[in-house]
Amino acid sequence: MSTPLPPSAPDDELVNAYLDDELPDTDRRRLEADPGLMARAAELAAVRDAIRSDVDNPGAAQREAAIAAALEAAPAPAPTPLPRRHWPRVIAIAGAAAAVALAVTLVAVTSRHTRQSTSAITVATSGSKAASASEAPLSSLAGSGPSTTAPAVGSAAVAAPNAGPASTPASAAGGTPAAGASINARDQLAALALALADNGSAPIKVCPEPRPGARYRGSFTWRGTPAQLFALLDAKTGRPVLAIAVASSDCHVFASTTVG
Amino acid sequence: LVRAAQHGDRDAIETLLRQHYDNIYRLCRRIAGNDADAADASQEALLSIVRGLPRFDGRSNVGTWIYRVTTNACLDELRRRKRRPVTGLPVAETTAETSPTADAIVPDRIAIDEAMTHLPPEFRVAVVLRDLCDLDYAEIAEVLQLPPGTVRSRIARGRAALARQLGGNRSPSHGRPRGEP
C-alpha cells in the first residue's frame, strides 16, 4: 500500500510539531522568531483547518440502521454472574457452621475409625501418622475417572458423599456444568480424587486441624473447567457441603455434596 | 459501560456505539473520500467493534481502540474499492443547482476530497487522526502501532503534499481558522 511521497521540506516536521503543540518551549521560541517558518506554519495550518472542516455527520436514518445492524451481530450476553458482594458473607457463615458440623463429624468418624480399617478420601487428619496412612488410597483414585466403588468414610473433614443419583446423566458427561447442577456420588468421588491427587501441581494440603471454609484445593480441572474445592454450608439444609466451584470470572458453585 | 458491553449487555453496546458513531463515520468519511464508502467502512467498523469487544483487554483507552478498529476497517474498504470500478458523481452534476452558500462550499469540499484521495493511505490516516480526531502523536502511534517518529514524519509529509494539492485549487481563507498553539 505504501506509495512514496517526496520528503518534506527542511523544518517541516518542526513546523508541524509546532502546529500540533508537540514542540518543546525552546524550539517553539526559535520557530516563532523566524518569519519564514511562521509563514510555512500558516500555510500548513490552512491545510489542517480544511481537513477539520467540511465533514458532515451522517443522517439519523443511516446512524440508526448502522447501529441496529451492529447490534444484530453482537454476541449473546454472557451468563449473569452471582453478585460478588454475597460471597464473603456466604463463606463466613459456611465456615462457622461447617466448623461445628465437621467437629462433630471428626469425633464420630474418629470413634468409628477405631473399628474400621478402611479409609479412602481424607482431606484433613488429626496427625502426621494418620496423614501418611490416608495418602495411599488417594493415589489409587487419582486420574481414574468415575469410579463405581464407593470408598468408606474418611477420617475427618471430607466424608463419603451421600447425595446424587446412582448414575451420571448423559448431559453431565462433559463441558461446563450448568448452574446448580447436581452431581452424583460416583462423579463426586471422581472429582475428589482428581482434586486430591498430585497431578503435577501442588498436592492437597493435609490439615492437622480441619478448617471449614478453607480451600482444600487451589485449582484443578473439573470437566474441562478450572475449579476449586472447598467446604461451604448448604443454604437449605444448613449442613456443610463439599463444593466444587469454578472461579474464572466469578465464584460459581456448580457441584456440591453434603459432608458427614 | 465497556465492561458491561464486553459481557454482551445490549444496552451498553448500543450506548457505546451511539457515543462513538459520529466520530467513526467522520473518520471513515475523510479516509474513504466519499459518502458511500464511508457508510460501508463505518458499518464494517461497528461490526468489528461489536465482535471484538470481548477481546478488548483495556490496556488502551477504549476510544483509541475504536479508532484503531475503525482505521483498519477503512483501510480494508480502500483495498476492496481498488478491486471494483469507481462510480463517483461528476462535479458538474453536483454543483448544477445549488444555493450561493453551497456554491462556495462544495468546490472546496470536492477539492479536499480530491486532494485526500491522492494522498497515499498511510499518510492520509496519520493526518486525519491528527487533524480530524485530534489525537496526539503518541495516541496516533498507538492506533497505528508505529513509532512516534514515523507518525511525526507522516503527518509532516502528508500535510505538505496536501498543501501542494490544494495550493492551486482552493481558497486558503476558507478553512475555519483555529487558534495557534
Short mmCIF file of C-alpha atoms in Angstrom, two decimals:
data_model
loop_
_atom_site.label_atom_id
_atom_site.label_comp_id
_atom_site.label_asym_id
_atom_site.label_seq_id
_atom_site.Cartn_x
_atom_site.Cartn_y
_atom_site.Cartn_z
CA MET A 1 0.00 0.00 0.00
CA SER A 2 2.95 2.27 0.56
CA THR A 3 3.35 4.97 -2.09
CA PRO A 4 6.41 7.18 -1.91
CA LEU A 5 5.91 10.87 -1.23
CA PRO A 6 8.66 13.40 -1.66
CA PRO A 7 10.50 14.13 1.55
CA SER A 8 9.13 17.06 3.46
CA ALA A 9 10.82 20.41 3.27
CA PRO A 10 13.53 21.19 5.81
CA ASP A 11 11.96 22.22 9.12
CA ASP A 12 8.51 20.96 8.03
CA GLU A 13 8.46 18.41 10.83
CA LEU A 14 9.36 21.19 13.21
CA VAL A 15 6.59 23.42 11.89
CA ASN A 16 4.02 20.62 12.05
CA ALA A 17 5.04 19.76 15.58
CA TYR A 18 4.55 23.42 16.41
CA LEU A 19 1.05 23.38 14.94
CA ASP A 20 0.26 20.21 16.85
CA ASP A 21 1.56 21.51 20.14
CA GLU A 22 4.22 18.81 20.25
CA LEU A 23 7.22 21.13 20.37
CA PRO A 24 9.39 21.92 23.39
CA ASP A 25 9.37 25.56 24.50
CA THR A 26 12.91 26.25 23.32
CA ASP A 27 12.14 25.10 19.77
CA ARG A 28 8.82 26.92 19.87
CA ARG A 29 10.50 30.25 20.66
CA ARG A 30 13.09 29.71 17.95
CA LEU A 31 10.39 28.97 15.40
CA GLU A 32 8.23 31.93 16.38
CA ALA A 33 11.23 34.20 15.85
CA ASP A 34 11.59 33.06 12.25
CA PRO A 35 9.14 34.77 9.82
CA GLY A 36 9.79 32.17 7.11
CA LEU A 37 8.86 29.29 9.37
CA MET A 38 5.80 31.16 10.64
CA ALA A 39 4.65 31.69 7.05
CA ARG A 40 5.01 27.97 6.43
CA ALA A 41 3.10 27.31 9.66
CA ALA A 42 0.24 29.46 8.39
CA GLU A 43 0.17 27.57 5.11
CA LEU A 44 0.05 24.18 6.83
CA ALA A 45 -2.49 25.45 9.36
CA ALA A 46 -4.84 26.20 6.45
CA VAL A 47 -4.50 22.59 5.34
CA ARG A 48 -5.15 21.36 8.84
CA ASP A 49 -8.26 23.54 9.15
CA ALA A 50 -9.54 22.35 5.79
CA ILE A 51 -9.34 18.75 6.93
CA ARG A 52 -11.06 19.56 10.18
CA SER A 53 -13.93 21.31 8.45
CA ASP A 54 -16.42 20.22 5.89
CA VAL A 55 -17.22 16.77 7.20
CA ASP A 56 -20.93 16.28 7.60
CA ASN A 57 -22.28 13.95 10.21
CA PRO A 58 -24.28 11.02 8.87
CA GLY A 59 -28.03 11.24 8.70
CA ALA A 60 -30.12 9.90 11.56
CA ALA A 61 -31.56 7.11 9.45
CA GLN A 62 -28.11 5.94 8.42
CA ARG A 63 -26.90 6.05 12.01
CA GLU A 64 -29.86 4.05 13.30
CA ALA A 65 -29.56 1.45 10.56
CA ALA A 66 -25.85 1.00 11.14
CA ILE A 67 -26.23 0.63 14.90
CA ALA A 68 -29.15 -1.76 14.53
CA ALA A 69 -27.17 -3.94 12.14
CA ALA A 70 -24.22 -4.00 14.51
CA LEU A 71 -26.42 -4.92 17.46
CA GLU A 72 -27.84 -7.82 15.49
CA ALA A 73 -24.32 -9.13 15.07
CA ALA A 74 -23.49 -8.75 18.76
CA PRO A 75 -22.61 -11.98 20.54
CA ALA A 76 -25.12 -13.39 23.01
CA PRO A 77 -24.87 -11.97 26.52
CA ALA A 78 -22.70 -13.89 28.97
CA PRO A 79 -24.45 -15.61 31.89
CA THR A 80 -25.15 -13.23 34.73
CA PRO A 81 -22.61 -13.84 37.49
CA LEU A 82 -23.64 -14.15 41.12
CA PRO A 83 -23.31 -10.85 42.94
CA ARG A 84 -19.79 -10.78 44.33
CA ARG A 85 -20.75 -8.96 47.49
CA HIS A 86 -22.66 -12.02 48.73
CA TRP A 87 -19.69 -14.30 48.71
CA PRO A 88 -17.70 -13.14 51.71
CA ARG A 89 -20.80 -13.42 53.91
CA VAL A 90 -21.76 -16.82 52.50
CA ILE A 91 -18.28 -18.17 53.04
CA ALA A 92 -18.07 -16.74 56.54
CA ILE A 93 -21.37 -18.34 57.53
CA ALA A 94 -20.40 -21.54 55.81
CA GLY A 95 -17.09 -21.60 57.58
CA ALA A 96 -18.62 -21.13 61.00
CA ALA A 97 -21.36 -23.69 60.54
CA ALA A 98 -19.12 -26.16 58.82
CA ALA A 99 -16.66 -25.91 61.69
CA VAL A 100 -19.30 -27.14 64.08
CA ALA A 101 -20.52 -29.87 61.79
CA LEU A 102 -17.06 -31.04 60.96
CA ALA A 103 -16.05 -31.15 64.57
CA VAL A 104 -18.98 -33.46 65.19
CA THR A 105 -18.00 -35.48 62.16
CA LEU A 106 -14.45 -35.67 63.36
CA VAL A 107 -15.49 -37.09 66.69
CA ALA A 108 -17.90 -39.58 65.16
CA VAL A 109 -15.55 -40.71 62.48
CA THR A 110 -12.60 -41.00 64.79
CA SER A 111 -14.52 -43.27 67.10
CA ARG A 112 -15.67 -45.35 64.15
CA HIS A 113 -12.18 -45.33 62.69
CA THR A 114 -11.02 -47.42 65.57
CA ARG A 115 -13.39 -50.14 64.40
CA GLN A 116 -12.87 -49.67 60.69
CA SER A 117 -9.56 -50.05 58.99
CA THR A 118 -10.52 -48.77 55.55
CA SER A 119 -10.29 -45.16 54.58
CA ALA A 120 -10.36 -43.65 51.17
CA ILE A 121 -10.56 -39.90 50.91
CA THR A 122 -9.07 -37.69 53.55
CA VAL A 123 -8.64 -34.00 53.39
CA ALA A 124 -7.75 -33.33 56.97
CA THR A 125 -6.34 -35.62 59.54
CA SER A 126 -5.59 -35.37 63.18
CA GLY A 127 -1.92 -36.22 62.96
CA SER A 128 1.02 -36.89 60.71
CA LYS A 129 0.78 -40.60 61.19
CA ALA A 130 -2.83 -40.60 60.05
CA ALA A 131 -1.92 -38.35 57.17
CA SER A 132 0.60 -40.69 55.73
CA ALA A 133 -1.80 -43.54 56.11
CA SER A 134 -4.53 -41.69 54.28
CA GLU A 135 -2.50 -40.82 51.21
CA ALA A 136 -2.15 -44.35 49.89
CA PRO A 137 -5.76 -44.89 48.86
CA LEU A 138 -5.90 -41.42 47.33
CA SER A 139 -3.17 -42.19 44.90
CA SER A 140 -5.09 -45.22 43.74
CA LEU A 141 -8.04 -42.97 42.85
CA ALA A 142 -6.04 -40.29 41.11
CA GLY A 143 -6.91 -39.87 37.47
CA SER A 144 -9.02 -42.98 37.45
CA GLY A 145 -12.20 -41.18 36.35
CA PRO A 146 -15.64 -42.04 37.67
CA SER A 147 -15.46 -44.99 39.96
CA THR A 148 -18.19 -47.41 40.84
CA THR A 149 -16.51 -48.35 44.08
CA ALA A 150 -17.72 -46.09 46.84
CA PRO A 151 -14.98 -45.72 49.39
CA ALA A 152 -15.65 -45.84 53.07
CA VAL A 153 -15.95 -42.76 55.21
CA GLY A 154 -12.76 -40.79 55.58
CA SER A 155 -11.26 -39.76 58.83
CA ALA A 156 -12.05 -36.11 59.03
CA ALA A 157 -13.33 -33.11 57.11
CA VAL A 158 -14.45 -34.84 53.95
CA ALA A 159 -16.53 -37.92 54.33
CA ALA A 160 -18.13 -40.05 51.67
CA PRO A 161 -20.69 -38.11 49.67
CA ASN A 162 -24.25 -39.14 50.17
CA ALA A 163 -26.10 -37.19 47.55
CA GLY A 164 -27.00 -37.59 43.93
CA PRO A 165 -28.36 -40.29 41.73
CA ALA A 166 -26.60 -43.57 41.22
CA SER A 167 -25.60 -42.88 37.66
CA THR A 168 -24.39 -39.86 35.76
CA PRO A 169 -26.84 -38.16 33.43
CA ALA A 170 -25.58 -38.20 29.89
CA SER A 171 -25.86 -34.45 29.67
CA ALA A 172 -23.39 -34.07 32.53
CA ALA A 173 -20.66 -36.01 30.81
CA GLY A 174 -18.54 -33.07 29.80
CA GLY A 175 -18.23 -29.36 29.30
CA THR A 176 -19.12 -26.74 31.86
CA PRO A 177 -21.93 -27.91 34.14
CA ALA A 178 -24.94 -25.65 34.43
CA ALA A 179 -25.51 -23.53 37.49
CA GLY A 180 -26.97 -25.57 40.31
CA ALA A 181 -26.38 -28.86 38.55
CA SER A 182 -26.43 -31.79 40.92
CA ILE A 183 -23.71 -34.32 40.94
CA ASN A 184 -23.98 -37.98 41.72
CA ALA A 185 -21.93 -39.80 44.28
CA ARG A 186 -19.78 -41.59 41.78
CA ASP A 187 -18.77 -38.45 39.91
CA GLN A 188 -18.27 -36.58 43.13
CA LEU A 189 -15.76 -39.18 44.19
CA ALA A 190 -14.01 -38.95 40.85
CA ALA A 191 -13.80 -35.18 41.22
CA LEU A 192 -12.46 -35.51 44.73
CA ALA A 193 -9.87 -37.99 43.60
CA LEU A 194 -8.82 -35.62 40.87
CA ALA A 195 -8.74 -32.67 43.20
CA LEU A 196 -6.80 -34.52 45.84
CA ALA A 197 -4.36 -36.17 43.50
CA ASP A 198 -0.89 -34.87 42.96
CA ASN A 199 -1.20 -34.48 39.21
CA GLY A 200 1.75 -32.26 38.61
CA SER A 201 0.65 -29.27 40.65
CA ALA A 202 0.89 -28.86 44.40
CA PRO A 203 -0.82 -31.73 46.21
CA ILE A 204 -3.63 -31.02 48.56
CA LYS A 205 -2.52 -29.93 51.98
CA VAL A 206 -3.17 -32.31 54.82
CA CYS A 207 -4.56 -30.20 57.60
CA PRO A 208 -3.86 -31.23 61.18
CA GLU A 209 -6.97 -29.28 62.13
CA PRO A 210 -9.84 -29.12 59.69
CA ARG A 211 -10.74 -25.56 58.88
CA PRO A 212 -14.13 -25.40 57.20
CA GLY A 213 -14.44 -22.62 54.71
CA ALA A 214 -10.85 -23.03 53.66
CA ARG A 215 -9.98 -24.08 50.20
CA TYR A 216 -8.72 -27.61 50.08
CA ARG A 217 -7.52 -27.46 46.56
CA GLY A 218 -6.49 -24.20 44.92
CA SER A 219 -7.14 -25.30 41.40
CA PHE A 220 -7.74 -28.33 39.36
CA THR A 221 -9.58 -29.12 36.20
CA TRP A 222 -13.06 -30.48 36.57
CA ARG A 223 -14.88 -31.31 33.33
CA GLY A 224 -12.58 -29.08 31.41
CA THR A 225 -13.10 -26.09 33.68
CA PRO A 226 -10.64 -24.63 36.20
CA ALA A 227 -12.13 -25.37 39.60
CA GLN A 228 -11.55 -25.07 43.31
CA LEU A 229 -12.54 -27.39 46.11
CA PHE A 230 -13.71 -26.15 49.49
CA ALA A 231 -16.34 -26.58 52.16
CA LEU A 232 -19.49 -24.46 52.27
CA LEU A 233 -22.80 -24.50 54.03
CA ASP A 234 -25.93 -25.71 52.25
CA ALA A 235 -28.38 -22.82 52.48
CA LYS A 236 -31.43 -25.09 52.60
CA THR A 237 -30.33 -27.89 54.90
CA GLY A 238 -27.82 -25.99 56.97
CA ARG A 239 -25.38 -28.86 56.53
CA PRO A 240 -21.82 -28.45 55.39
CA VAL A 241 -21.16 -29.38 51.82
CA LEU A 242 -18.11 -30.06 49.83
CA ALA A 243 -18.25 -27.71 46.91
CA ILE A 244 -16.51 -27.69 43.61
CA ALA A 245 -16.52 -24.20 42.24
CA VAL A 246 -15.17 -22.53 39.18
CA ALA A 247 -13.58 -19.19 39.68
CA SER A 248 -12.85 -17.89 36.24
CA SER A 249 -14.96 -14.73 36.17
CA ASP A 250 -16.96 -15.26 39.34
CA CYS A 251 -17.23 -17.79 42.13
CA HIS A 252 -19.74 -20.13 40.64
CA VAL A 253 -20.50 -23.30 42.58
CA PHE A 254 -21.70 -25.98 40.24
CA ALA A 255 -21.49 -29.14 42.27
CA SER A 256 -21.63 -29.98 45.90
CA THR A 257 -22.05 -32.91 48.22
CA THR A 258 -23.19 -32.94 51.80
CA VAL A 259 -20.45 -33.82 54.20
CA GLY A 260 -20.86 -36.11 57.17
CA LEU B 1 -20.06 0.72 30.32
CA VAL B 2 -17.26 -1.01 28.46
CA ARG B 3 -17.23 -3.93 30.89
CA ALA B 4 -21.00 -4.36 30.55
CA ALA B 5 -20.71 -4.18 26.79
CA GLN B 6 -17.97 -6.79 26.87
CA HIS B 7 -20.33 -9.11 28.74
CA GLY B 8 -22.91 -8.73 26.00
CA ASP B 9 -25.21 -6.16 27.63
CA ARG B 10 -27.18 -4.88 24.63
CA ASP B 11 -27.97 -1.51 26.18
CA ALA B 12 -24.32 -0.94 26.99
CA ILE B 13 -23.23 -1.91 23.49
CA GLU B 14 -25.81 0.41 21.96
CA THR B 15 -24.78 3.29 24.20
CA LEU B 16 -21.13 2.75 23.35
CA LEU B 17 -21.86 2.68 19.63
CA ARG B 18 -24.01 5.80 19.83
CA GLN B 19 -21.31 7.64 21.73
CA HIS B 20 -18.72 6.93 19.08
CA TYR B 21 -20.69 6.60 15.85
CA ASP B 22 -20.31 10.16 14.60
CA ASN B 23 -16.55 10.14 15.13
CA ILE B 24 -16.32 6.75 13.45
CA TYR B 25 -18.26 7.99 10.46
CA ARG B 26 -16.29 11.22 10.15
CA LEU B 27 -13.01 9.33 10.29
CA CYS B 28 -14.26 6.93 7.62
CA ARG B 29 -15.57 9.79 5.51
CA ARG B 30 -12.21 11.55 5.47
CA ILE B 31 -10.20 8.40 4.82
CA ALA B 32 -12.58 6.87 2.27
CA GLY B 33 -13.19 10.14 0.44
CA ASN B 34 -16.87 9.66 -0.36
CA ASP B 35 -20.15 9.04 1.43
CA ALA B 36 -20.88 5.59 0.05
CA ASP B 37 -17.53 4.09 1.00
CA ALA B 38 -17.67 5.89 4.34
CA ALA B 39 -21.03 4.29 5.07
CA ASP B 40 -19.68 0.85 4.20
CA ALA B 41 -16.49 1.35 6.17
CA SER B 42 -18.27 2.70 9.24
CA GLN B 43 -20.70 -0.23 9.15
CA GLU B 44 -17.78 -2.65 9.00
CA ALA B 45 -16.12 -0.77 11.83
CA LEU B 46 -19.22 -1.10 14.01
CA LEU B 47 -19.38 -4.83 13.34
CA SER B 48 -15.69 -5.22 14.14
CA ILE B 49 -16.13 -3.27 17.35
CA VAL B 50 -19.08 -5.37 18.47
CA ARG B 51 -17.33 -8.63 17.64
CA GLY B 52 -14.01 -7.52 19.07
CA LEU B 53 -15.30 -6.08 22.33
CA PRO B 54 -14.94 -9.32 24.32
CA ARG B 55 -11.26 -9.38 23.36
CA PHE B 56 -10.59 -5.73 24.25
CA ASP B 57 -8.06 -6.02 27.07
CA GLY B 58 -8.40 -2.50 28.45
CA ARG B 59 -4.71 -1.72 28.10
CA SER B 60 -5.53 1.26 25.91
CA ASN B 61 -8.32 3.79 26.10
CA VAL B 62 -11.48 2.40 24.53
CA GLY B 63 -11.65 5.43 22.23
CA THR B 64 -8.15 4.74 20.98
CA TRP B 65 -9.06 1.10 20.43
CA ILE B 66 -12.18 2.14 18.50
CA TYR B 67 -10.11 4.43 16.30
CA ARG B 68 -7.74 1.55 15.62
CA VAL B 69 -10.55 -0.78 14.64
CA THR B 70 -12.14 1.94 12.51
CA THR B 71 -8.89 2.78 10.77
CA ASN B 72 -8.38 -0.87 9.88
CA ALA B 73 -11.94 -1.10 8.58
CA CYS B 74 -11.34 1.97 6.41
CA LEU B 75 -8.09 0.62 5.02
CA ASP B 76 -9.83 -2.67 4.23
CA GLU B 77 -12.55 -0.71 2.45
CA LEU B 78 -9.93 1.13 0.41
CA ARG B 79 -8.38 -2.19 -0.59
CA ARG B 80 -11.79 -3.52 -1.64
CA ARG B 81 -12.51 -0.35 -3.57
CA LYS B 82 -9.32 -0.81 -5.57
CA ARG B 83 -10.80 -4.04 -6.90
CA ARG B 84 -14.07 -2.55 -8.09
CA PRO B 85 -14.90 0.30 -10.50
CA VAL B 86 -15.24 3.79 -9.06
CA THR B 87 -18.61 5.43 -9.70
CA GLY B 88 -18.23 8.97 -8.46
CA LEU B 89 -20.57 11.84 -9.30
CA PRO B 90 -19.29 14.28 -11.91
CA VAL B 91 -18.55 17.67 -10.43
CA ALA B 92 -20.91 19.49 -12.81
CA GLU B 93 -23.83 17.34 -11.68
CA THR B 94 -23.14 18.04 -8.04
CA THR B 95 -22.94 21.79 -8.44
CA ALA B 96 -25.59 22.39 -11.11
CA GLU B 97 -28.35 23.75 -8.86
CA THR B 98 -27.07 24.87 -5.55
CA SER B 99 -27.51 27.75 -3.20
CA PRO B 100 -24.92 30.55 -3.01
CA THR B 101 -23.60 29.07 0.22
CA ALA B 102 -23.24 25.70 -1.38
CA ASP B 103 -21.56 27.36 -4.34
CA ALA B 104 -18.84 28.50 -2.02
CA ILE B 105 -18.51 25.31 -0.04
CA VAL B 106 -18.96 22.48 -2.48
CA PRO B 107 -15.91 23.18 -4.66
CA ASP B 108 -13.76 23.34 -1.58
CA ARG B 109 -15.15 20.05 -0.32
CA ILE B 110 -14.51 18.44 -3.64
CA ALA B 111 -11.01 19.86 -3.68
CA ILE B 112 -10.28 18.46 -0.23
CA ASP B 113 -11.73 15.07 -1.10
CA GLU B 114 -9.71 15.06 -4.30
CA ALA B 115 -6.51 16.01 -2.52
CA MET B 116 -7.08 13.39 0.16
CA THR B 117 -7.71 10.76 -2.49
CA HIS B 118 -4.30 11.45 -4.00
CA LEU B 119 -2.61 11.08 -0.65
CA PRO B 120 -1.31 7.55 -0.01
CA PRO B 121 -3.46 5.88 2.65
CA GLU B 122 -0.73 5.57 5.28
CA PHE B 123 -0.17 9.33 5.18
CA ARG B 124 -3.88 10.10 4.90
CA VAL B 125 -4.69 8.09 8.02
CA ALA B 126 -2.00 9.79 10.08
CA VAL B 127 -3.12 13.27 9.02
CA VAL B 128 -6.81 12.54 9.59
CA LEU B 129 -6.24 11.02 13.03
CA ARG B 130 -4.37 14.17 13.97
CA ASP B 131 -6.47 16.86 12.35
CA LEU B 132 -9.97 15.40 12.47
CA CYS B 133 -9.82 13.12 15.52
CA ASP B 134 -7.48 15.40 17.43
CA LEU B 135 -5.26 12.58 18.67
CA ASP B 136 -1.75 13.50 19.74
CA TYR B 137 1.30 11.87 18.20
CA ALA B 138 1.59 9.24 20.94
CA GLU B 139 -2.05 8.23 20.55
CA ILE B 140 -1.71 8.02 16.77
CA ALA B 141 1.38 5.88 17.24
CA GLU B 142 -0.69 3.57 19.44
CA VAL B 143 -3.56 3.41 16.96
CA LEU B 144 -1.29 2.72 14.01
CA GLN B 145 1.22 0.72 16.05
CA LEU B 146 4.07 2.79 14.70
CA PRO B 147 6.96 4.63 16.35
CA PRO B 148 6.06 8.25 17.20
CA GLY B 149 8.86 9.47 14.95
CA THR B 150 7.23 7.78 11.99
CA VAL B 151 3.92 9.38 12.85
CA ARG B 152 5.55 12.79 13.04
CA SER B 153 7.19 12.26 9.65
CA ARG B 154 3.99 11.01 8.00
CA ILE B 155 1.98 13.94 9.27
CA ALA B 156 4.58 16.40 8.01
CA ARG B 157 4.86 14.80 4.60
CA GLY B 158 1.12 14.27 4.32
CA ARG B 159 0.27 17.86 5.11
CA ALA B 160 2.96 19.10 2.76
CA ALA B 161 1.52 17.00 -0.06
CA LEU B 162 -1.98 18.28 0.70
CA ALA B 163 -0.70 21.84 0.72
CA ARG B 164 0.74 21.31 -2.77
CA GLN B 165 -2.53 19.74 -3.95
CA LEU B 166 -4.75 22.40 -2.50
CA GLY B 167 -2.47 25.31 -3.34
CA GLY B 168 -3.88 25.98 -6.79
CA ASN B 169 -7.42 24.72 -6.21
CA ARG B 170 -8.67 26.17 -3.02
CA SER B 171 -9.01 29.49 -1.34
CA PRO B 172 -6.75 29.40 1.71
CA SER B 173 -9.12 31.71 3.55
CA HIS B 174 -11.98 29.21 3.56
CA GLY B 175 -10.97 26.94 6.40
CA ARG B 176 -12.26 27.85 9.82
CA PRO B 177 -9.16 29.26 11.46
CA ARG B 178 -8.36 27.96 14.90
CA GLY B 179 -6.06 29.48 17.44
CA GLU B 180 -2.46 28.61 17.07
CA PRO B 181 -0.90 26.80 19.95
#
